[in-house]
Amino acid sequence: MPLLFRKVKELRNHLKGLKCDRDKPVSVGLVPTMGYLHEGHKALIRESLLQNDITVVSIYVNPTQFGPNEDYQRYPRDLQRDMAICEDLGVDVVFAPTDEEMYPLGFSTEVYVKGLSEVLEGKFRPGHFKGVTTIVLKLINVVSPDRLYMGEKDYQQLKIVERMVKDLLLPVEVVPVKTVREPDGLACSSRNVYLSEEERKSALSIYKSFLLAQELINKGIKDAKTLRQKMEEFIRSFPLVRKIDYIAFTDKDLNPKIEVEKGDRILVALWVGNTRLVDNWEVS
Ligand code: AMP
């Protein structure tokens, strides 16, 4: 079993001990997660295990990144199951702190990446990215990792964390990991457990709309407005898609695009029943 830590001080002491005990420098990889681990998380963990001497997986459902009417309470949690997955993979350390540990009484310091946090997801989930950057910075401060593993599944989050690391001169390398999908194309997500069988079929509209857009791009249609229209029409043909928050075309740095080209991103957020899904696609 991996060692499980719930307290910042105890984890720090353990990592300090490891670094002192060995004659060679010890590299540490950090994989921050909210738990209920799936194949996407596993890909991040495997990458970290390959590249580092020690891998720390953090499991923490961070309250400050959820809005007041979001799914914080019902977010799936199962530490025992996650520990078993981490054991199978060969993870060294799991950090699953309490709220009191991460947000000491009187907590009043936050970190915020301007601009990038205000577009796309930021428009629909105000305050979300402030919660994300604050907790990621705190986890970096606790673990002092050499490398930080983030999924492209949450592309905007990845870009914002990269920005923060650069701006604050944090001594850590951000390693992006490609999106892992179910065999039918649905991006792995802890939130997929919310979907009924019927809803899952409608959830596939996102991946299928990416394939449609890619096909149109391959045929020479590069105009973002036309592509958006076609994707929207297609997605709306799925009965349980309740609302599309956005279909956006950007370059790799999230600047909006009018003419789409190779390397750009298509980002989608939509609701299937009461479940909000986000996904993105790299234009090839
Ligand atoms: P979460 O537990 O949802 O906060 O995700 C923790 C990390 O796993 C984040 O860096 C996510 O981008 C990444 N992740 C989540 N789903 C996937 C996926 N399907 N493929 C790759 N990475 C993912």
PDB file of C-alpha atoms and ligand atoms in Angstrom:
ATOM      1  CA  MET A   1       0.000   0.000   0.000  1.00  0.00           C
ATOM      2  CA  PRO A   2       1.172   3.554  -0.612  1.00  0.00           C
ATOM      3  CA  LEU A   3       1.793   5.605   2.519  1.00  0.00           C
ATOM      4  CA  LEU A   4      -1.252   7.744   3.286  1.00  0.00           C
ATOM      5  CA  PHE A   5      -0.750  11.200   4.763  1.00  0.00           C
ATOM      6  CA  ARG A   6      -3.471  13.538   6.002  1.00  0.00           C
ATOM      7  CA  LYS A   7      -1.282  16.215   7.545  1.00  0.00           C
ATOM      8  CA  VAL A   8       0.996  18.674   5.760  1.00  0.00           C
ATOM      9  CA  LYS A   9       3.690  18.466   8.418  1.00  0.00           C
ATOM     10  CA  GLU A  10       3.853  14.677   8.375  1.00  0.00           C
ATOM     11  CA  LEU A  11       4.076  14.524   4.581  1.00  0.00           C
ATOM     12  CA  ARG A  12       6.794  17.192   4.544  1.00  0.00           C
ATOM     13  CA  ASN A  13       8.809  15.301   7.172  1.00  0.00           C
ATOM     14  CA  HIS A  14       8.491  12.058   5.226  1.00  0.00           C
ATOM     15  CA  LEU A  15       9.641  13.647   1.948  1.00  0.00           C
ATOM     16  CA  LYS A  16      12.479  15.456   3.714  1.00  0.00           C
ATOM     17  CA  GLY A  17      13.591  12.139   5.214  1.00  0.00           C
ATOM     18  CA  LEU A  18      13.578  10.451   1.810  1.00  0.00           C
ATOM     19  CA  LYS A  19      15.709  13.194   0.319  1.00  0.00           C
ATOM     20  CA  CYS A  20      18.233  13.065   3.186  1.00  0.00           C
ATOM     21  CA  ASP A  21      18.528   9.269   3.210  1.00  0.00           C
ATOM     22  CA  ARG A  22      19.733   8.912  -0.365  1.00  0.00           C
ATOM     23  CA  ASP A  23      23.126   9.994  -1.633  1.00  0.00           C
ATOM     24  CA  LYS A  24      21.738  10.957  -5.050  1.00  0.00           C
ATOM     25  CA  PRO A  25      19.107  13.719  -5.553  1.00  0.00           C
ATOM     26  CA  VAL A  26      15.554  12.321  -5.419  1.00  0.00           C
ATOM     27  CA  SER A  27      13.065  13.530  -8.017  1.00  0.00           C
ATOM     28  CA  VAL A  28       9.432  13.943  -6.986  1.00  0.00           C
ATOM     29  CA  GLY A  29       6.364  13.942  -9.256  1.00  0.00           C
ATOM     30  CA  LEU A  30       3.035  15.355  -8.043  1.00  0.00           C
ATOM     31  CA  VAL A  31      -0.315  14.281  -9.511  1.00  0.00           C
ATOM     32  CA  PRO A  32      -3.082  16.473  -8.092  1.00  0.00           C
ATOM     33  CA  THR A  33      -6.565  14.895  -8.291  1.00  0.00           C
ATOM     34  CA  MET A  34      -9.975  15.064  -6.698  1.00  0.00           C
ATOM     35  CA  GLY A  35     -10.014  11.276  -6.432  1.00  0.00           C
ATOM     36  CA  TYR A  36     -12.452   8.659  -7.699  1.00  0.00           C
ATOM     37  CA  LEU A  37      -9.579   7.670  -9.940  1.00  0.00           C
ATOM     38  CA  HIS A  38     -10.108   6.538 -13.528  1.00  0.00           C
ATOM     39  CA  GLU A  39      -7.960   5.733 -16.579  1.00  0.00           C
ATOM     40  CA  GLY A  40      -7.260   9.446 -17.159  1.00  0.00           C
ATOM     41  CA  HIS A  41      -5.765   9.837 -13.694  1.00  0.00           C
ATOM     42  CA  LYS A  42      -3.903   6.558 -14.156  1.00  0.00           C
ATOM     43  CA  ALA A  43      -2.192   7.910 -17.289  1.00  0.00           C
ATOM     44  CA  LEU A  44      -0.906  10.905 -15.298  1.00  0.00           C
ATOM     45  CA  ILE A  45       0.278   8.640 -12.488  1.00  0.00           C
ATOM     46  CA  ARG A  46       2.046   6.238 -14.881  1.00  0.00           C
ATOM     47  CA  GLU A  47       3.849   9.132 -16.532  1.00  0.00           C
ATOM     48  CA  SER A  48       5.002  10.394 -13.136  1.00  0.00           C
ATOM     49  CA  LEU A  49       6.148   6.929 -12.051  1.00  0.00           C
ATOM     50  CA  LEU A  50       8.239   6.654 -15.219  1.00  0.00           C
ATOM     51  CA  GLN A  51       9.879  10.049 -14.818  1.00  0.00           C
ATOM     52  CA  ASN A  52      10.441  10.360 -11.053  1.00  0.00           C
ATOM     53  CA  ASP A  53      11.901   8.468  -8.091  1.00  0.00           C
ATOM     54  CA  ILE A  54       8.884   9.280  -5.921  1.00  0.00           C
ATOM     55  CA  THR A  55       5.287   9.873  -7.005  1.00  0.00           C
ATOM     56  CA  VAL A  56       2.857  11.714  -4.750  1.00  0.00           C
ATOM     57  CA  VAL A  57      -0.846  11.519  -5.682  1.00  0.00           C
ATOM     58  CA  SER A  58      -3.000  14.076  -3.920  1.00  0.00           C
ATOM     59  CA  ILE A  59      -6.670  13.294  -3.451  1.00  0.00           C
ATOM     60  CA  TYR A  60      -8.682  16.276  -2.322  1.00  0.00           C
ATOM     61  CA  VAL A  61     -12.118  17.509  -3.345  1.00  0.00           C
ATOM     62  CA  ASN A  62     -11.289  21.181  -3.115  1.00  0.00           C
ATOM     63  CA  PRO A  63     -14.332  23.143  -1.893  1.00  0.00           C
ATOM     64  CA  THR A  64     -13.124  26.541  -3.161  1.00  0.00           C
ATOM     65  CA  GLN A  65     -13.271  25.527  -6.821  1.00  0.00           C
ATOM     66  CA  PHE A  66     -16.979  24.666  -6.667  1.00  0.00           C
ATOM     67  CA  GLY A  67     -19.685  27.303  -7.059  1.00  0.00           C
ATOM     68  CA  PRO A  68     -22.555  27.483  -4.547  1.00  0.00           C
ATOM     69  CA  ASN A  69     -24.947  25.510  -6.774  1.00  0.00           C
ATOM     70  CA  GLU A  70     -22.422  22.995  -8.084  1.00  0.00           C
ATOM     71  CA  ASP A  71     -21.842  19.338  -7.255  1.00  0.00           C
ATOM     72  CA  TYR A  72     -19.404  19.633  -4.320  1.00  0.00           C
ATOM     73  CA  GLN A  73     -21.619  17.610  -1.970  1.00  0.00           C
ATOM     74  CA  ARG A  74     -22.416  14.815  -4.400  1.00  0.00           C
ATOM     75  CA  TYR A  75     -18.956  14.600  -6.028  1.00  0.00           C
ATOM     76  CA  PRO A  76     -17.965  10.881  -5.871  1.00  0.00           C
ATOM     77  CA  ARG A  77     -15.517   9.981  -3.099  1.00  0.00           C
ATOM     78  CA  ASP A  78     -13.990   6.570  -2.280  1.00  0.00           C
ATOM     79  CA  LEU A  79     -10.551   6.724  -0.696  1.00  0.00           C
ATOM     80  CA  GLN A  80     -10.291   2.966  -0.166  1.00  0.00           C
ATOM     81  CA  ARG A  81     -10.880   2.297  -3.844  1.00  0.00           C
ATOM     82  CA  ASP A  82      -8.392   5.022  -4.803  1.00  0.00           C
ATOM     83  CA  MET A  83      -5.769   3.596  -2.432  1.00  0.00           C
ATOM     84  CA  ALA A  84      -6.159   0.163  -4.056  1.00  0.00           C
ATOM     85  CA  ILE A  85      -5.684   1.705  -7.526  1.00  0.00           C
ATOM     86  CA  CYS A  86      -2.601   3.582  -6.320  1.00  0.00           C
ATOM     87  CA  GLU A  87      -1.219   0.374  -4.829  1.00  0.00           C
ATOM     88  CA  ASP A  88      -1.687  -1.492  -8.133  1.00  0.00           C
ATOM     89  CA  LEU A  89       0.163   1.245  -9.980  1.00  0.00           C
ATOM     90  CA  GLY A  90       3.009   1.390  -7.455  1.00  0.00           C
ATOM     91  CA  VAL A  91       2.405   4.893  -6.098  1.00  0.00           C
ATOM     92  CA  ASP A  92       4.682   5.783  -3.167  1.00  0.00           C
ATOM     93  CA  VAL A  93       2.623   8.379  -1.346  1.00  0.00           C
ATOM     94  CA  VAL A  94      -1.027   9.474  -1.241  1.00  0.00           C
ATOM     95  CA  PHE A  95      -1.833  12.837   0.291  1.00  0.00           C
ATOM     96  CA  ALA A  96      -5.500  13.142   1.279  1.00  0.00           C
ATOM     97  CA  PRO A  97      -5.688  16.181   3.530  1.00  0.00           C
ATOM     98  CA  THR A  98      -8.657  17.458   5.530  1.00  0.00           C
ATOM     99  CA  ASP A  99     -10.201  20.866   4.797  1.00  0.00           C
ATOM    100  CA  GLU A 100      -8.726  22.206   8.058  1.00  0.00           C
ATOM    101  CA  GLU A 101      -5.271  21.209   6.866  1.00  0.00           C
ATOM    102  CA  MET A 102      -5.565  22.919   3.475  1.00  0.00           C
ATOM    103  CA  TYR A 103      -7.533  25.961   4.656  1.00  0.00           C
ATOM    104  CA  PRO A 104      -6.349  26.949   8.130  1.00  0.00           C
ATOM    105  CA  LEU A 105      -8.735  29.022  10.248  1.00  0.00           C
ATOM    106  CA  GLY A 106      -8.783  32.622   9.025  1.00  0.00           C
ATOM    107  CA  PHE A 107      -7.522  31.642   5.571  1.00  0.00           C
ATOM    108  CA  SER A 108      -7.516  34.766   3.379  1.00  0.00           C
ATOM    109  CA  THR A 109      -4.836  34.430   0.690  1.00  0.00           C
ATOM    110  CA  GLU A 110      -5.647  33.420  -2.887  1.00  0.00           C
ATOM    111  CA  VAL A 111      -3.820  33.318  -6.190  1.00  0.00           C
ATOM    112  CA  TYR A 112      -5.529  34.336  -9.398  1.00  0.00           C
ATOM    113  CA  VAL A 113      -4.365  34.221 -13.013  1.00  0.00           C
ATOM    114  CA  LYS A 114      -5.957  37.258 -14.681  1.00  0.00           C
ATOM    115  CA  GLY A 115      -7.379  37.080 -18.199  1.00  0.00           C
ATOM    116  CA  LEU A 116      -7.136  33.353 -18.853  1.00  0.00           C
ATOM    117  CA  SER A 117      -9.350  32.612 -15.812  1.00  0.00           C
ATOM    118  CA  GLU A 118     -12.120  34.864 -17.076  1.00  0.00           C
ATOM    119  CA  VAL A 119     -12.887  33.278 -20.463  1.00  0.00           C
ATOM    120  CA  LEU A 120     -14.662  30.008 -21.456  1.00  0.00           C
ATOM    121  CA  GLU A 121     -15.077  27.999 -18.207  1.00  0.00           C
ATOM    122  CA  GLY A 122     -14.405  31.174 -16.233  1.00  0.00           C
ATOM    123  CA  LYS A 123     -17.537  32.802 -17.652  1.00  0.00           C
ATOM    124  CA  PHE A 124     -19.768  29.917 -16.608  1.00  0.00           C
ATOM    125  CA  ARG A 125     -18.003  29.050 -13.342  1.00  0.00           C
ATOM    126  CA  PRO A 126     -16.973  32.348 -11.769  1.00  0.00           C
ATOM    127  CA  GLY A 127     -14.315  31.821  -9.092  1.00  0.00           C
ATOM    128  CA  HIS A 128     -13.596  28.272 -10.242  1.00  0.00           C
ATOM    129  CA  PHE A 129     -10.064  28.866 -11.488  1.00  0.00           C
ATOM    130  CA  LYS A 130      -9.152  30.985  -8.468  1.00  0.00           C
ATOM    131  CA  GLY A 131      -9.956  27.911  -6.377  1.00  0.00           C
ATOM    132  CA  VAL A 132      -7.920  25.697  -8.712  1.00  0.00           C
ATOM    133  CA  THR A 133      -4.790  27.869  -8.831  1.00  0.00           C
ATOM    134  CA  THR A 134      -4.900  28.466  -5.081  1.00  0.00           C
ATOM    135  CA  ILE A 135      -5.074  24.757  -4.243  1.00  0.00           C
ATOM    136  CA  VAL A 136      -2.489  23.742  -6.862  1.00  0.00           C
ATOM    137  CA  LEU A 137      -0.052  26.352  -5.534  1.00  0.00           C
ATOM    138  CA  LYS A 138      -0.645  25.099  -1.980  1.00  0.00           C
ATOM    139  CA  LEU A 139      -0.040  21.487  -3.048  1.00  0.00           C
ATOM    140  CA  ILE A 140       3.157  22.536  -4.826  1.00  0.00           C
ATOM    141  CA  ASN A 141       4.241  24.284  -1.613  1.00  0.00           C
ATOM    142  CA  VAL A 142       3.559  21.168   0.440  1.00  0.00           C
ATOM    143  CA  VAL A 143       5.228  18.631  -1.856  1.00  0.00           C
ATOM    144  CA  SER A 144       7.949  20.727  -3.604  1.00  0.00           C
ATOM    145  CA  PRO A 145       7.744  18.475  -6.668  1.00  0.00           C
ATOM    146  CA  ASP A 146      10.155  18.551  -9.576  1.00  0.00           C
ATOM    147  CA  ARG A 147       7.304  17.773 -11.978  1.00  0.00           C
ATOM    148  CA  LEU A 148       3.561  18.415 -11.919  1.00  0.00           C
ATOM    149  CA  TYR A 149       1.239  16.234 -14.045  1.00  0.00           C
ATOM    150  CA  MET A 150      -1.903  17.792 -15.533  1.00  0.00           C
ATOM    151  CA  GLY A 151      -4.388  16.408 -18.054  1.00  0.00           C
ATOM    152  CA  GLU A 152      -5.201  18.020 -21.397  1.00  0.00           C
ATOM    153  CA  LYS A 153      -8.800  16.977 -20.693  1.00  0.00           C
ATOM    154  CA  ASP A 154      -9.056  20.215 -18.684  1.00  0.00           C
ATOM    155  CA  TYR A 155      -7.150  22.221 -21.255  1.00  0.00           C
ATOM    156  CA  GLN A 156      -7.908  25.682 -19.888  1.00  0.00           C
ATOM    157  CA  GLN A 157      -6.903  24.566 -16.390  1.00  0.00           C
ATOM    158  CA  LEU A 158      -3.608  23.243 -17.789  1.00  0.00           C
ATOM    159  CA  LYS A 159      -2.887  26.546 -19.550  1.00  0.00           C
ATOM    160  CA  ILE A 160      -3.749  28.565 -16.428  1.00  0.00           C
ATOM    161  CA  VAL A 161      -1.498  26.456 -14.202  1.00  0.00           C
ATOM    162  CA  GLU A 162       1.325  26.762 -16.758  1.00  0.00           C
ATOM    163  CA  ARG A 163       0.858  30.545 -16.658  1.00  0.00           C
ATOM    164  CA  MET A 164       0.912  30.601 -12.846  1.00  0.00           C
ATOM    165  CA  VAL A 165       4.091  28.489 -12.715  1.00  0.00           C
ATOM    166  CA  LYS A 166       5.781  30.827 -15.187  1.00  0.00           C
ATOM    167  CA  ASP A 167       4.569  34.066 -13.571  1.00  0.00           C
ATOM    168  CA  LEU A 168       5.418  33.050  -9.999  1.00  0.00           C
ATOM    169  CA  LEU A 169       8.760  31.477 -11.005  1.00  0.00           C
ATOM    170  CA  LEU A 170       7.777  28.201  -9.363  1.00  0.00           C
ATOM    171  CA  PRO A 171      10.591  25.643  -9.592  1.00  0.00           C
ATOM    172  CA  VAL A 172       8.447  22.920 -11.128  1.00  0.00           C
ATOM    173  CA  GLU A 173       7.988  21.532 -14.638  1.00  0.00           C
ATOM    174  CA  VAL A 174       4.364  21.179 -15.767  1.00  0.00           C
ATOM    175  CA  VAL A 175       3.961  17.948 -17.759  1.00  0.00           C
ATOM    176  CA  PRO A 176       0.804  17.812 -19.912  1.00  0.00           C
ATOM    177  CA  VAL A 177      -0.792  14.399 -20.483  1.00  0.00           C
ATOM    178  CA  LYS A 178      -3.074  13.596 -23.446  1.00  0.00           C
ATOM    179  CA  THR A 179      -6.777  13.022 -22.813  1.00  0.00           C
ATOM    180  CA  VAL A 180      -7.706   9.401 -22.137  1.00  0.00           C
ATOM    181  CA  ARG A 181     -11.029   8.288 -23.614  1.00  0.00           C
ATOM    182  CA  GLU A 182     -13.372   5.355 -23.115  1.00  0.00           C
ATOM    183  CA  PRO A 183     -13.320   2.886 -26.045  1.00  0.00           C
ATOM    184  CA  ASP A 184     -16.298   4.722 -27.618  1.00  0.00           C
ATOM    185  CA  GLY A 185     -14.603   8.139 -27.343  1.00  0.00           C
ATOM    186  CA  LEU A 186     -16.173   9.640 -24.227  1.00  0.00           C
ATOM    187  CA  ALA A 187     -13.436  11.375 -22.226  1.00  0.00           C
ATOM    188  CA  CYS A 188     -12.855   9.620 -18.888  1.00  0.00           C
ATOM    189  CA  SER A 189     -14.163  11.726 -16.012  1.00  0.00           C
ATOM    190  CA  SER A 190     -15.140  11.113 -12.395  1.00  0.00           C
ATOM    191  CA  ARG A 191     -18.414  12.842 -13.258  1.00  0.00           C
ATOM    192  CA  ASN A 192     -19.324  10.155 -15.831  1.00  0.00           C
ATOM    193  CA  VAL A 193     -20.774   8.119 -12.936  1.00  0.00           C
ATOM    194  CA  TYR A 194     -23.626  10.670 -12.790  1.00  0.00           C
ATOM    195  CA  LEU A 195     -24.792   9.642 -16.294  1.00  0.00           C
ATOM    196  CA  SER A 196     -27.617   7.170 -16.864  1.00  0.00           C
ATOM    197  CA  GLU A 197     -27.310   4.772 -19.788  1.00  0.00           C
ATOM    198  CA  GLU A 198     -29.444   7.041 -21.973  1.00  0.00           C
ATOM    199  CA  GLU A 199     -27.577  10.174 -20.883  1.00  0.00           C
ATOM    200  CA  ARG A 200     -24.278   8.516 -21.708  1.00  0.00           C
ATOM    201  CA  LYS A 201     -25.398   8.162 -25.341  1.00  0.00           C
ATOM    202  CA  SER A 202     -26.076  11.894 -25.498  1.00  0.00           C
ATOM    203  CA  ALA A 203     -22.752  12.611 -23.750  1.00  0.00           C
ATOM    204  CA  LEU A 204     -21.023  10.986 -26.735  1.00  0.00           C
ATOM    205  CA  SER A 205     -22.300  13.885 -28.869  1.00  0.00           C
ATOM    206  CA  ILE A 206     -19.230  15.875 -27.799  1.00  0.00           C
ATOM    207  CA  TYR A 207     -16.649  13.407 -29.088  1.00  0.00           C
ATOM    208  CA  LYS A 208     -18.686  12.721 -32.220  1.00  0.00           C
ATOM    209  CA  SER A 209     -18.984  16.460 -32.896  1.00  0.00           C
ATOM    210  CA  PHE A 210     -15.168  16.714 -32.737  1.00  0.00           C
ATOM    211  CA  LEU A 211     -14.927  13.973 -35.368  1.00  0.00           C
ATOM    212  CA  LEU A 212     -17.460  15.839 -37.494  1.00  0.00           C
ATOM    213  CA  ALA A 213     -15.528  19.113 -37.182  1.00  0.00           C
ATOM    214  CA  GLN A 214     -12.234  17.376 -37.984  1.00  0.00           C
ATOM    215  CA  GLU A 215     -13.818  15.801 -41.074  1.00  0.00           C
ATOM    216  CA  LEU A 216     -15.103  19.186 -42.253  1.00  0.00           C
ATOM    217  CA  ILE A 217     -11.696  20.768 -41.620  1.00  0.00           C
ATOM    218  CA  ASN A 218     -10.072  17.957 -43.625  1.00  0.00           C
ATOM    219  CA  LYS A 219     -12.457  18.836 -46.474  1.00  0.00           C
ATOM    220  CA  GLY A 220     -11.224  22.413 -46.377  1.00  0.00           C
ATOM    221  CA  ILE A 221     -13.875  24.135 -44.228  1.00  0.00           C
ATOM    222  CA  LYS A 222     -11.814  26.324 -41.903  1.00  0.00           C
ATOM    223  CA  ASP A 223     -14.321  29.032 -40.932  1.00  0.00           C
ATOM    224  CA  ALA A 224     -15.001  28.810 -37.170  1.00  0.00           C
ATOM    225  CA  LYS A 225     -18.529  30.203 -37.506  1.00  0.00           C
ATOM    226  CA  THR A 226     -19.571  27.537 -40.010  1.00  0.00           C
ATOM    227  CA  LEU A 227     -17.889  24.784 -38.003  1.00  0.00           C
ATOM    228  CA  ARG A 228     -19.610  25.959 -34.802  1.00  0.00           C
ATOM    229  CA  GLN A 229     -23.007  25.955 -36.551  1.00  0.00           C
ATOM    230  CA  LYS A 230     -22.499  22.415 -37.851  1.00  0.00           C
ATOM    231  CA  MET A 231     -21.316  21.131 -34.479  1.00  0.00           C
ATOM    232  CA  GLU A 232     -24.184  22.810 -32.648  1.00  0.00           C
ATOM    233  CA  GLU A 233     -26.784  21.408 -35.030  1.00  0.00           C
ATOM    234  CA  PHE A 234     -25.279  17.943 -34.651  1.00  0.00           C
ATOM    235  CA  ILE A 235     -25.074  18.114 -30.838  1.00  0.00           C
ATOM    236  CA  ARG A 236     -28.662  19.346 -30.584  1.00  0.00           C
ATOM    237  CA  SER A 237     -29.837  16.231 -32.423  1.00  0.00           C
ATOM    238  CA  PHE A 238     -29.034  14.233 -29.259  1.00  0.00           C
ATOM    239  CA  PRO A 239     -32.190  14.174 -27.131  1.00  0.00           C
ATOM    240  CA  LEU A 240     -30.719  14.559 -23.640  1.00  0.00           C
ATOM    241  CA  VAL A 241     -28.365  17.475 -24.325  1.00  0.00           C
ATOM    242  CA  ARG A 242     -30.069  20.156 -22.238  1.00  0.00           C
ATOM    243  CA  LYS A 243     -27.842  23.177 -22.806  1.00  0.00           C
ATOM    244  CA  ILE A 244     -24.625  24.022 -24.650  1.00  0.00           C
ATOM    245  CA  ASP A 245     -22.504  26.475 -22.627  1.00  0.00           C
ATOM    246  CA  TYR A 246     -19.991  27.023 -25.415  1.00  0.00           C
ATOM    247  CA  ILE A 247     -18.329  25.641 -28.541  1.00  0.00           C
ATOM    248  CA  ALA A 248     -15.090  27.584 -28.927  1.00  0.00           C
ATOM    249  CA  PHE A 249     -12.239  27.628 -31.428  1.00  0.00           C
ATOM    250  CA  THR A 250      -8.890  28.847 -30.143  1.00  0.00           C
ATOM    251  CA  ASP A 251      -5.195  28.594 -30.810  1.00  0.00           C
ATOM    252  CA  LYS A 252      -3.103  26.491 -28.413  1.00  0.00           C
ATOM    253  CA  ASP A 253      -2.883  29.464 -26.025  1.00  0.00           C
ATOM    254  CA  LEU A 254      -6.677  29.907 -25.936  1.00  0.00           C
ATOM    255  CA  ASN A 255      -6.835  33.003 -28.163  1.00  0.00           C
ATOM    256  CA  PRO A 256     -10.063  32.911 -30.233  1.00  0.00           C
ATOM    257  CA  LYS A 257      -9.690  31.875 -33.872  1.00  0.00           C
ATOM    258  CA  ILE A 258     -11.756  32.839 -36.927  1.00  0.00           C
ATOM    259  CA  GLU A 259      -9.941  30.529 -39.353  1.00  0.00           C
ATOM    260  CA  VAL A 260      -9.118  27.160 -37.844  1.00  0.00           C
ATOM    261  CA  GLU A 261      -5.807  25.428 -38.552  1.00  0.00           C
ATOM    262  CA  LYS A 262      -3.701  22.486 -37.393  1.00  0.00           C
ATOM    263  CA  GLY A 263      -2.708  22.714 -33.710  1.00  0.00           C
ATOM    264  CA  ASP A 264      -5.762  24.802 -32.756  1.00  0.00           C
ATOM    265  CA  ARG A 265      -8.221  23.638 -30.092  1.00  0.00           C
ATOM    266  CA  ILE A 266     -11.948  23.098 -30.143  1.00  0.00           C
ATOM    267  CA  LEU A 267     -13.437  23.363 -26.652  1.00  0.00           C
ATOM    268  CA  VAL A 268     -16.941  22.314 -25.672  1.00  0.00           C
ATOM    269  CA  ALA A 269     -18.931  22.508 -22.451  1.00  0.00           C
ATOM    270  CA  LEU A 270     -22.499  21.260 -22.274  1.00  0.00           C
ATOM    271  CA  TRP A 271     -25.121  19.810 -20.000  1.00  0.00           C
ATOM    272  CA  VAL A 272     -26.566  16.318 -20.325  1.00  0.00           C
ATOM    273  CA  GLY A 273     -29.417  16.228 -17.852  1.00  0.00           C
ATOM    274  CA  ASN A 274     -27.923  17.578 -14.625  1.00  0.00           C
ATOM    275  CA  THR A 275     -24.350  16.715 -15.539  1.00  0.00           C
ATOM    276  CA  ARG A 276     -21.983  19.309 -16.959  1.00  0.00           C
ATOM    277  CA  LEU A 277     -19.332  17.881 -19.293  1.00  0.00           C
ATOM    278  CA  VAL A 278     -16.224  19.550 -20.727  1.00  0.00           C
ATOM    279  CA  ASP A 279     -13.914  18.242 -23.406  1.00  0.00           C
ATOM    280  CA  ASN A 280     -11.567  19.549 -26.080  1.00  0.00           C
ATOM    281  CA  TRP A 281      -9.909  18.494 -29.286  1.00  0.00           C
ATOM    282  CA  GLU A 282      -6.614  19.307 -30.956  1.00  0.00           C
ATOM    283  CA  VAL A 283      -7.165  20.011 -34.654  1.00  0.00           C
ATOM    284  CA  SER A 284      -4.930  17.784 -36.766  1.00  0.00           C
TER     285      SER A 284
HETATM  286  P1  AMP B   1      -9.739  15.812 -11.412  1.00  0.00           P
HETATM  287  O1  AMP B   1      -9.646  14.695 -10.419  1.00  0.00           O
HETATM  288  O2  AMP B   1     -10.933  15.737 -12.283  1.00  0.00           O
HETATM  289  O3  AMP B   1      -9.536  17.168 -10.759  1.00  0.00           O
HETATM  290  O4  AMP B   1      -8.504  15.629 -12.393  1.00  0.00           O
HETATM  291  C1  AMP B   1      -7.192  15.515 -11.917  1.00  0.00           C
HETATM  292  C2  AMP B   1      -6.237  15.578 -13.089  1.00  0.00           C
HETATM  293  O5  AMP B   1      -6.524  14.507 -13.988  1.00  0.00           O
HETATM  294  C3  AMP B   1      -6.359  16.871 -13.895  1.00  0.00           C
HETATM  295  O6  AMP B   1      -5.070  17.284 -14.296  1.00  0.00           O
HETATM  296  C4  AMP B   1      -7.182  16.451 -15.075  1.00  0.00           C
HETATM  297  O7  AMP B   1      -6.974  17.229 -16.238  1.00  0.00           O
HETATM  298  C5  AMP B   1      -6.688  15.031 -15.288  1.00  0.00           C
HETATM  299  N1  AMP B   1      -7.684  14.253 -16.046  1.00  0.00           N
HETATM  300  C6  AMP B   1      -9.001  14.109 -15.757  1.00  0.00           C
HETATM  301  N2  AMP B   1      -9.608  13.364 -16.712  1.00  0.00           N
HETATM  302  C7  AMP B   1      -8.653  13.035 -17.618  1.00  0.00           C
HETATM  303  C8  AMP B   1      -8.647  12.297 -18.837  1.00  0.00           C
HETATM  304  N3  AMP B   1      -9.741  11.731 -19.322  1.00  0.00           N
HETATM  305  N4  AMP B   1      -7.483  12.183 -19.508  1.00  0.00           N
HETATM  306  C9  AMP B   1      -6.348  12.769 -19.043  1.00  0.00           C
HETATM  307  N5  AMP B   1      -6.294  13.484 -17.902  1.00  0.00           N
HETATM  308  C10 AMP B   1      -7.424  13.619 -17.195  1.00  0.00           C
END
